mmCIF file of C-alpha atoms in Angstrom:
data_model
loop_
_atom_site.group_PDB
_atom_site.id
_atom_site.type_symbol
_atom_site.label_atom_id
_atom_site.label_comp_id
_atom_site.label_asym_id
_atom_site.label_seq_id
_atom_site.Cartn_x
_atom_site.Cartn_y
_atom_site.Cartn_z
ATOM 1 C CA MET U 1419 -1.895 -17.190 1.402
ATOM 2 C CA ALA U 1420 -5.697 -15.795 0.579
ATOM 3 C CA GLN U 1421 -5.508 -12.762 -1.929
ATOM 4 C CA ARG U 1422 -6.671 -9.411 -0.073
ATOM 5 C CA LEU U 1423 -9.253 -8.475 -2.963
ATOM 6 C CA GLN U 1424 -10.504 -12.125 -4.391
ATOM 7 C CA GLY U 1425 -14.005 -12.054 -5.232
ATOM 8 C CA ARG U 1426 -14.146 -8.202 -5.831
ATOM 9 C CA THR U 1427 -14.451 -5.751 -9.004
ATOM 10 C CA ALA U 1428 -12.600 -2.792 -9.726
ATOM 11 C CA LEU U 1429 -13.005 -0.002 -12.293
ATOM 12 C CA ILE U 1430 -10.053 2.140 -12.677
ATOM 13 C CA THR U 1431 -10.171 4.883 -14.772
ATOM 14 C CA GLY U 1432 -7.351 6.108 -17.247
ATOM 15 C CA SER U 1433 -5.387 2.857 -16.299
ATOM 16 C CA THR U 1434 -3.975 1.979 -19.937
ATOM 17 C CA SER U 1435 -0.608 3.590 -18.583
ATOM 18 C CA ASN U 1436 1.835 4.833 -15.899
ATOM 19 C CA ILE U 1437 -0.123 4.953 -12.589
ATOM 20 C CA GLY U 1438 -3.243 3.842 -13.369
ATOM 21 C CA ARG U 1439 -1.980 0.776 -15.312
ATOM 22 C CA SER U 1440 -0.031 -0.275 -12.051
ATOM 23 C CA ILE U 1441 -3.138 0.158 -9.901
ATOM 24 C CA ALA U 1442 -4.956 -2.037 -12.272
ATOM 25 C CA ILE U 1443 -2.141 -4.926 -12.338
ATOM 26 C CA ALA U 1444 -1.939 -4.328 -8.802
ATOM 27 C CA LEU U 1445 -5.452 -5.078 -7.876
ATOM 28 C CA ALA U 1446 -5.740 -7.780 -10.390
ATOM 29 C CA GLY U 1447 -2.726 -9.454 -8.722
ATOM 30 C CA GLU U 1448 -4.650 -9.548 -5.249
ATOM 31 C CA GLY U 1449 -7.756 -10.833 -7.014
ATOM 32 C CA ALA U 1450 -10.133 -8.373 -8.092
ATOM 33 C CA HIS U 1451 -11.947 -8.697 -11.543
ATOM 34 C CA VAL U 1452 -10.717 -5.347 -12.851
ATOM 35 C CA VAL U 1453 -12.087 -3.141 -15.634
ATOM 36 C CA VAL U 1454 -9.006 -1.296 -17.479
ATOM 37 C CA SER U 1455 -10.382 1.989 -19.217
ATOM 38 C CA GLY U 1456 -8.812 4.919 -21.459
ATOM 39 C CA ARG U 1457 -8.878 6.010 -25.032
ATOM 40 C CA ASP U 1458 -6.688 4.134 -26.590
ATOM 41 C CA ASP U 1459 -7.591 0.698 -27.233
ATOM 42 C CA ALA U 1460 -4.161 -1.085 -28.035
ATOM 43 C CA ARG U 1461 -2.534 0.445 -24.882
ATOM 44 C CA GLY U 1462 -5.877 -0.880 -22.856
ATOM 45 C CA ALA U 1463 -5.963 -4.451 -24.839
ATOM 46 C CA ALA U 1464 -1.866 -4.710 -23.733
ATOM 47 C CA VAL U 1465 -2.941 -4.033 -20.051
ATOM 48 C CA VAL U 1466 -5.597 -6.560 -20.140
ATOM 49 C CA GLU U 1467 -3.265 -9.249 -21.973
ATOM 50 C CA GLN U 1468 -0.569 -8.894 -19.216
ATOM 51 C CA ILE U 1469 -3.260 -9.446 -16.074
ATOM 52 C CA ARG U 1470 -4.817 -12.156 -17.913
ATOM 53 C CA ALA U 1471 -0.911 -13.824 -18.780
ATOM 54 C CA GLU U 1472 -0.078 -13.362 -14.674
ATOM 55 C CA GLY U 1473 -3.831 -15.572 -13.858
ATOM 56 C CA GLY U 1474 -5.750 -12.280 -13.192
ATOM 57 C CA GLN U 1475 -9.293 -11.132 -14.510
ATOM 58 C CA ALA U 1476 -9.337 -7.905 -16.511
ATOM 59 C CA ASP U 1477 -11.357 -6.457 -19.327
ATOM 60 C CA PHE U 1478 -11.249 -3.233 -21.238
ATOM 61 C CA VAL U 1479 -13.817 -0.664 -21.607
ATOM 62 C CA ARG U 1480 -13.297 2.154 -23.911
ATOM 63 C CA ALA U 1481 -13.950 5.403 -22.025
ATOM 64 C CA ASP U 1482 -13.329 9.176 -23.098
ATOM 65 C CA LEU U 1483 -14.003 11.076 -19.699
ATOM 66 C CA ASP U 1484 -14.806 14.488 -21.036
ATOM 67 C CA GLY U 1485 -16.193 15.850 -18.314
ATOM 68 C CA THR U 1486 -19.724 15.359 -19.233
ATOM 69 C CA ALA U 1487 -22.404 13.567 -17.216
ATOM 70 C CA ALA U 1488 -23.319 11.659 -19.737
ATOM 71 C CA ALA U 1489 -19.712 9.852 -20.389
ATOM 72 C CA SER U 1490 -19.372 9.409 -16.744
ATOM 73 C CA ARG U 1491 -22.691 7.440 -16.775
ATOM 74 C CA ALA U 1492 -21.847 5.493 -19.979
ATOM 75 C CA LEU U 1493 -18.823 4.307 -18.525
ATOM 76 C CA ALA U 1494 -20.279 3.462 -15.346
ATOM 77 C CA SER U 1495 -23.169 1.382 -17.274
ATOM 78 C CA ALA U 1496 -20.489 -0.471 -19.161
ATOM 79 C CA ALA U 1497 -18.397 -1.309 -16.253
ATOM 80 C CA THR U 1498 -21.417 -2.656 -14.087
ATOM 81 C CA ASP U 1499 -22.281 -4.490 -16.968
ATOM 82 C CA VAL U 1500 -18.889 -6.339 -17.681
ATOM 83 C CA LEU U 1501 -18.591 -6.755 -13.605
ATOM 84 C CA ARG U 1502 -21.282 -9.288 -13.217
ATOM 85 C CA GLY U 1503 -23.334 -6.221 -12.060
ATOM 86 C CA ARG U 1504 -21.832 -4.422 -9.599
ATOM 87 C CA VAL U 1505 -18.333 -2.296 -8.913
ATOM 88 C CA ASP U 1506 -17.009 -2.348 -5.465
ATOM 89 C CA ILE U 1507 -13.969 -0.655 -5.992
ATOM 90 C CA LEU U 1508 -13.580 2.470 -8.232
ATOM 91 C CA VAL U 1509 -10.640 4.550 -8.600
ATOM 92 C CA ASN U 1510 -10.679 8.044 -10.047
ATOM 93 C CA ASN U 1511 -7.303 8.433 -11.786
ATOM 94 C CA ALA U 1512 -7.679 9.503 -15.160
ATOM 95 C CA GLY U 1513 -6.317 13.213 -15.408
ATOM 96 C CA ILE U 1514 -4.567 15.543 -18.013
ATOM 97 C CA TYR U 1515 -1.777 18.128 -17.010
ATOM 98 C CA PRO U 1516 -1.494 21.166 -19.486
ATOM 99 C CA ALA U 1517 1.814 22.635 -19.219
ATOM 100 C CA SER U 1518 0.706 26.438 -19.490
ATOM 101 C CA THR U 1519 1.070 29.037 -16.614
ATOM 102 C CA THR U 1520 -1.775 30.815 -15.614
ATOM 103 C CA PRO U 1521 -1.149 33.923 -18.392
ATOM 104 C CA THR U 1522 -1.162 31.789 -21.045
ATOM 105 C CA THR U 1523 -4.428 29.395 -19.826
ATOM 106 C CA ASP U 1524 -7.485 29.745 -22.261
ATOM 107 C CA GLU U 1525 -10.972 29.046 -21.230
ATOM 108 C CA GLU U 1526 -11.037 25.933 -23.366
ATOM 109 C CA THR U 1527 -7.831 24.493 -21.503
ATOM 110 C CA PHE U 1528 -9.672 25.562 -18.425
ATOM 111 C CA ASP U 1529 -12.620 23.911 -18.917
ATOM 112 C CA ARG U 1530 -11.174 20.818 -20.115
ATOM 113 C CA VAL U 1531 -8.874 20.429 -17.507
ATOM 114 C CA TYR U 1532 -11.454 20.781 -14.650
ATOM 115 C CA GLY U 1533 -13.769 18.668 -16.894
ATOM 116 C CA VAL U 1534 -11.618 15.486 -17.009
ATOM 117 C CA ASN U 1535 -10.055 16.128 -13.541
ATOM 118 C CA VAL U 1536 -12.815 16.733 -11.456
ATOM 119 C CA LYS U 1537 -16.263 16.843 -13.558
ATOM 120 C CA ALA U 1538 -15.924 13.166 -14.814
ATOM 121 C CA PRO U 1539 -15.007 11.674 -11.462
ATOM 122 C CA PHE U 1540 -17.614 13.589 -9.810
ATOM 123 C CA PHE U 1541 -20.305 12.456 -12.290
ATOM 124 C CA LEU U 1542 -18.647 8.510 -11.952
ATOM 125 C CA THR U 1543 -18.974 8.716 -8.384
ATOM 126 C CA GLN U 1544 -22.393 10.113 -8.402
ATOM 127 C CA ALA U 1545 -23.489 7.203 -10.618
ATOM 128 C CA LEU U 1546 -22.013 4.312 -8.838
ATOM 129 C CA VAL U 1547 -22.427 5.310 -5.187
ATOM 130 C CA PRO U 1548 -26.125 4.253 -5.244
ATOM 131 C CA ALA U 1549 -25.505 0.673 -6.141
ATOM 132 C CA MET U 1550 -22.426 0.741 -3.747
ATOM 133 C CA ILE U 1551 -24.777 1.840 -0.896
ATOM 134 C CA GLY U 1552 -27.457 -0.635 -1.878
ATOM 135 C CA ALA U 1553 -25.116 -3.628 -1.962
ATOM 136 C CA GLY U 1554 -23.794 -2.808 1.901
ATOM 137 C CA GLY U 1555 -20.358 -1.122 0.744
ATOM 138 C CA GLY U 1556 -17.919 -0.129 -1.428
ATOM 139 C CA VAL U 1557 -14.543 1.764 -2.385
ATOM 140 C CA ILE U 1558 -13.504 5.056 -3.883
ATOM 141 C CA ILE U 1559 -10.085 6.009 -3.941
ATOM 142 C CA ASN U 1560 -9.026 9.631 -5.515
ATOM 143 C CA LEU U 1561 -5.783 10.435 -6.944
ATOM 144 C CA GLY U 1562 -4.463 13.718 -5.654
ATOM 145 C CA SER U 1563 -1.042 15.022 -6.313
ATOM 146 C CA TRP U 1564 1.663 16.758 -4.207
ATOM 147 C CA ILE U 1565 1.298 19.743 -5.681
ATOM 148 C CA ALA U 1566 -1.920 20.053 -4.598
ATOM 149 C CA ARG U 1567 -0.529 21.235 -1.219
ATOM 150 C CA LEU U 1568 3.093 22.390 -2.188
ATOM 151 C CA GLY U 1569 3.118 25.249 -4.776
ATOM 152 C CA VAL U 1570 5.170 24.919 -8.350
ATOM 153 C CA PRO U 1571 5.639 27.529 -10.918
ATOM 154 C CA ILE U 1572 3.921 25.825 -13.330
ATOM 155 C CA GLY U 1573 0.823 24.025 -12.837
ATOM 156 C CA SER U 1574 -1.775 26.184 -11.144
ATOM 157 C CA LEU U 1575 -4.498 24.985 -13.185
ATOM 158 C CA TYR U 1576 -3.314 21.396 -12.699
ATOM 159 C CA SER U 1577 -2.584 21.449 -8.749
ATOM 160 C CA SER U 1578 -6.433 23.146 -8.405
ATOM 161 C CA THR U 1579 -8.094 20.410 -9.529
ATOM 162 C CA LYS U 1580 -6.148 17.866 -7.462
ATOM 163 C CA GLY U 1581 -6.735 20.616 -4.398
ATOM 164 C CA ALA U 1582 -10.647 19.989 -5.334
ATOM 165 C CA MET U 1583 -10.413 15.975 -5.377
ATOM 166 C CA GLU U 1584 -8.763 15.957 -2.131
ATOM 167 C CA THR U 1585 -11.533 18.172 -0.632
ATOM 168 C CA LEU U 1586 -14.007 15.928 -2.461
ATOM 169 C CA THR U 1587 -12.566 12.920 -0.638
ATOM 170 C CA ARG U 1588 -13.091 14.423 2.721
ATOM 171 C CA ALA U 1589 -16.412 15.770 1.503
ATOM 172 C CA TRP U 1590 -17.453 12.339 0.003
ATOM 173 C CA ALA U 1591 -16.003 10.206 3.448
ATOM 174 C CA ALA U 1592 -18.446 12.395 5.602
ATOM 175 C CA GLU U 1593 -21.542 11.904 3.124
ATOM 176 C CA PHE U 1594 -20.908 8.357 2.209
ATOM 177 C CA GLY U 1595 -18.688 6.905 5.046
ATOM 178 C CA PRO U 1596 -21.830 6.244 7.487
ATOM 179 C CA ARG U 1597 -23.632 4.420 4.393
ATOM 180 C CA GLY U 1598 -20.851 1.780 4.308
ATOM 181 C CA VAL U 1599 -18.449 3.296 1.437
ATOM 182 C CA ARG U 1600 -14.725 4.322 2.593
ATOM 183 C CA VAL U 1601 -13.612 7.425 0.391
ATOM 184 C CA ASN U 1602 -10.033 8.237 0.522
ATOM 185 C CA ALA U 1603 -6.796 9.655 -1.865
ATOM 186 C CA ILE U 1604 -3.599 8.851 -2.729
ATOM 187 C CA SER U 1605 -1.232 11.606 -3.314
ATOM 188 C CA PRO U 1606 1.638 10.446 -5.914
ATOM 189 C CA GLY U 1607 4.969 12.525 -5.732
ATOM 190 C CA VAL U 1608 6.965 12.977 -8.457
ATOM 191 C CA VAL U 1609 6.642 9.581 -10.513
ATOM 192 C CA VAL U 1610 8.193 8.341 -13.480
ATOM 193 C CA SER U 1611 6.745 5.937 -16.171
ATOM 194 C CA PRO U 1612 8.675 2.881 -17.098
ATOM 195 C CA ASP U 1613 8.380 4.154 -20.540
ATOM 196 C CA TRP U 1614 10.428 6.778 -19.800
ATOM 197 C CA ASP U 1615 13.942 6.966 -21.751
ATOM 198 C CA SER U 1616 16.544 5.811 -18.900
ATOM 199 C CA ALA U 1617 18.862 7.738 -21.348
ATOM 200 C CA THR U 1618 17.081 11.145 -20.415
ATOM 201 C CA ASP U 1619 16.955 12.784 -17.062
ATOM 202 C CA HIS U 1620 13.354 13.119 -16.049
ATOM 203 C CA PRO U 1621 11.936 16.842 -15.722
ATOM 204 C CA GLY U 1622 10.772 16.183 -11.999
ATOM 205 C CA GLU U 1623 14.204 14.450 -10.793
ATOM 206 C CA VAL U 1624 15.569 17.655 -9.592
ATOM 207 C CA MET U 1625 12.664 17.915 -7.244
ATOM 208 C CA MET U 1626 13.253 14.878 -5.183
ATOM 209 C CA HIS U 1627 16.764 16.456 -4.488
ATOM 210 C CA GLY U 1628 17.468 16.541 -0.810
ATOM 211 C CA THR U 1629 14.077 14.464 0.060
ATOM 212 C CA PRO U 1630 14.289 11.313 2.082
ATOM 213 C CA ALA U 1631 13.973 9.388 -1.060
ATOM 214 C CA GLY U 1632 16.483 11.417 -3.158
ATOM 215 C CA ARG U 1633 14.834 10.024 -5.965
ATOM 216 C CA SER U 1634 11.642 9.819 -8.243
ATOM 217 C CA GLY U 1635 9.001 6.989 -7.417
ATOM 218 C CA HIS U 1636 7.873 4.272 -9.778
ATOM 219 C CA PRO U 1637 4.375 3.484 -10.247
ATOM 220 C CA ASP U 1638 3.933 0.553 -8.522
ATOM 221 C CA ALA U 1639 4.139 2.511 -5.488
ATOM 222 C CA ILE U 1640 0.871 3.650 -5.944
ATOM 223 C CA GLY U 1641 -0.399 0.722 -6.766
ATOM 224 C CA SER U 1642 0.440 -0.618 -3.669
ATOM 225 C CA ALA U 1643 -1.054 2.171 -1.421
ATOM 226 C CA ALA U 1644 -4.358 1.454 -3.950
ATOM 227 C CA VAL U 1645 -4.346 -2.442 -2.858
ATOM 228 C CA TYR U 1646 -4.232 -0.911 1.028
ATOM 229 C CA LEU U 1647 -7.164 1.168 0.784
ATOM 230 C CA ALA U 1648 -9.063 -1.197 -1.285
ATOM 231 C CA SER U 1649 -8.604 -3.601 1.098
ATOM 232 C CA ASP U 1650 -9.817 -4.526 4.341
ATOM 233 C CA GLU U 1651 -6.936 -3.685 5.757
ATOM 234 C CA SER U 1652 -7.581 0.053 6.038
ATOM 235 C CA ALA U 1653 -11.325 -0.650 6.919
ATOM 236 C CA PHE U 1654 -11.126 2.113 9.590
ATOM 237 C CA VAL U 1655 -9.397 4.591 7.319
ATOM 238 C CA HIS U 1656 -11.772 7.086 6.188
ATOM 239 C CA GLY U 1657 -11.282 10.883 4.480
ATOM 240 C CA THR U 1658 -7.795 10.526 4.601
ATOM 241 C CA VAL U 1659 -4.896 11.447 1.745
ATOM 242 C CA ILE U 1660 -2.322 9.248 1.745
ATOM 243 C CA ASP U 1661 1.143 10.908 0.583
ATOM 244 C CA VAL U 1662 3.319 8.578 -1.421
ATOM 245 C CA ASP U 1663 6.105 11.083 -2.591
ATOM 246 C CA GLY U 1664 9.105 10.033 -1.059
ATOM 247 C CA GLY U 1665 8.963 12.592 1.949
ATOM 248 C CA ARG U 1666 8.661 15.731 -0.355
ATOM 249 C CA THR U 1667 5.904 17.371 1.234
ATOM 250 C CA GLY U 1668 6.190 15.878 4.686
ATOM 251 C CA VAL U 1669 9.586 16.788 5.501
ATOM 252 C CA ALA U 1670 11.839 19.957 5.161
ATOM 253 C CA VAL U 1671 13.854 19.551 1.680
ATOM 254 C CA VAL U 1672 17.490 20.379 2.236
ATOM 255 C CA ALA U 1673 19.178 21.682 -0.998
ATOM 256 C CA VAL U 1674 22.075 19.689 -2.076
#
């Protein structure tokens, strides 16, 4: 059976752990040559080692996406060099979540979160899209969040950045779709890292009570959605945000 992404290349930001790691492993498992990127060399090397051990192609490129155009362009250039001169699939996954409320958020934190979560993917996309268009097509997958559309008491800053990314998804689909680049997004729900201590309740678990799934999700569910959006199976899908959240945002939650 042919692999769905055979011969394609992919850059996944923030892919040294959790959701990004699962996406990198899933894309590589379908034949893509992936660039794993992030700030932690050791964790990046571990992801690359796992992918290669399973027969996939992967390389690590260290990146600290601080929101400056220079940092995004540097990653775009390095990844392009590693991936045989082209990036077919870009996954804008890297993001930070400060545990602060609106009254406790200072200007430095505000600028840092918007820099990492919005400015960095904006300028990375800006750097890579022209080559995708020149090559005849490409795929961009953004990561949103369920709290971009369902308010929670803590997380206004983070949720606003994810709302921005979902809006950019639709705007970029309109801008780049007619030129061969498909743009879509994935909106994860409560996802628990496999590294989380199973003996300790995850603080987000209570938010899944009463949902159709009734539990938190695993990062691999996001990886599977990314494979679909990156592959030709979704060739007619543009500007869509796929909710992978156990029904948290789409179904009325009954208190139990």
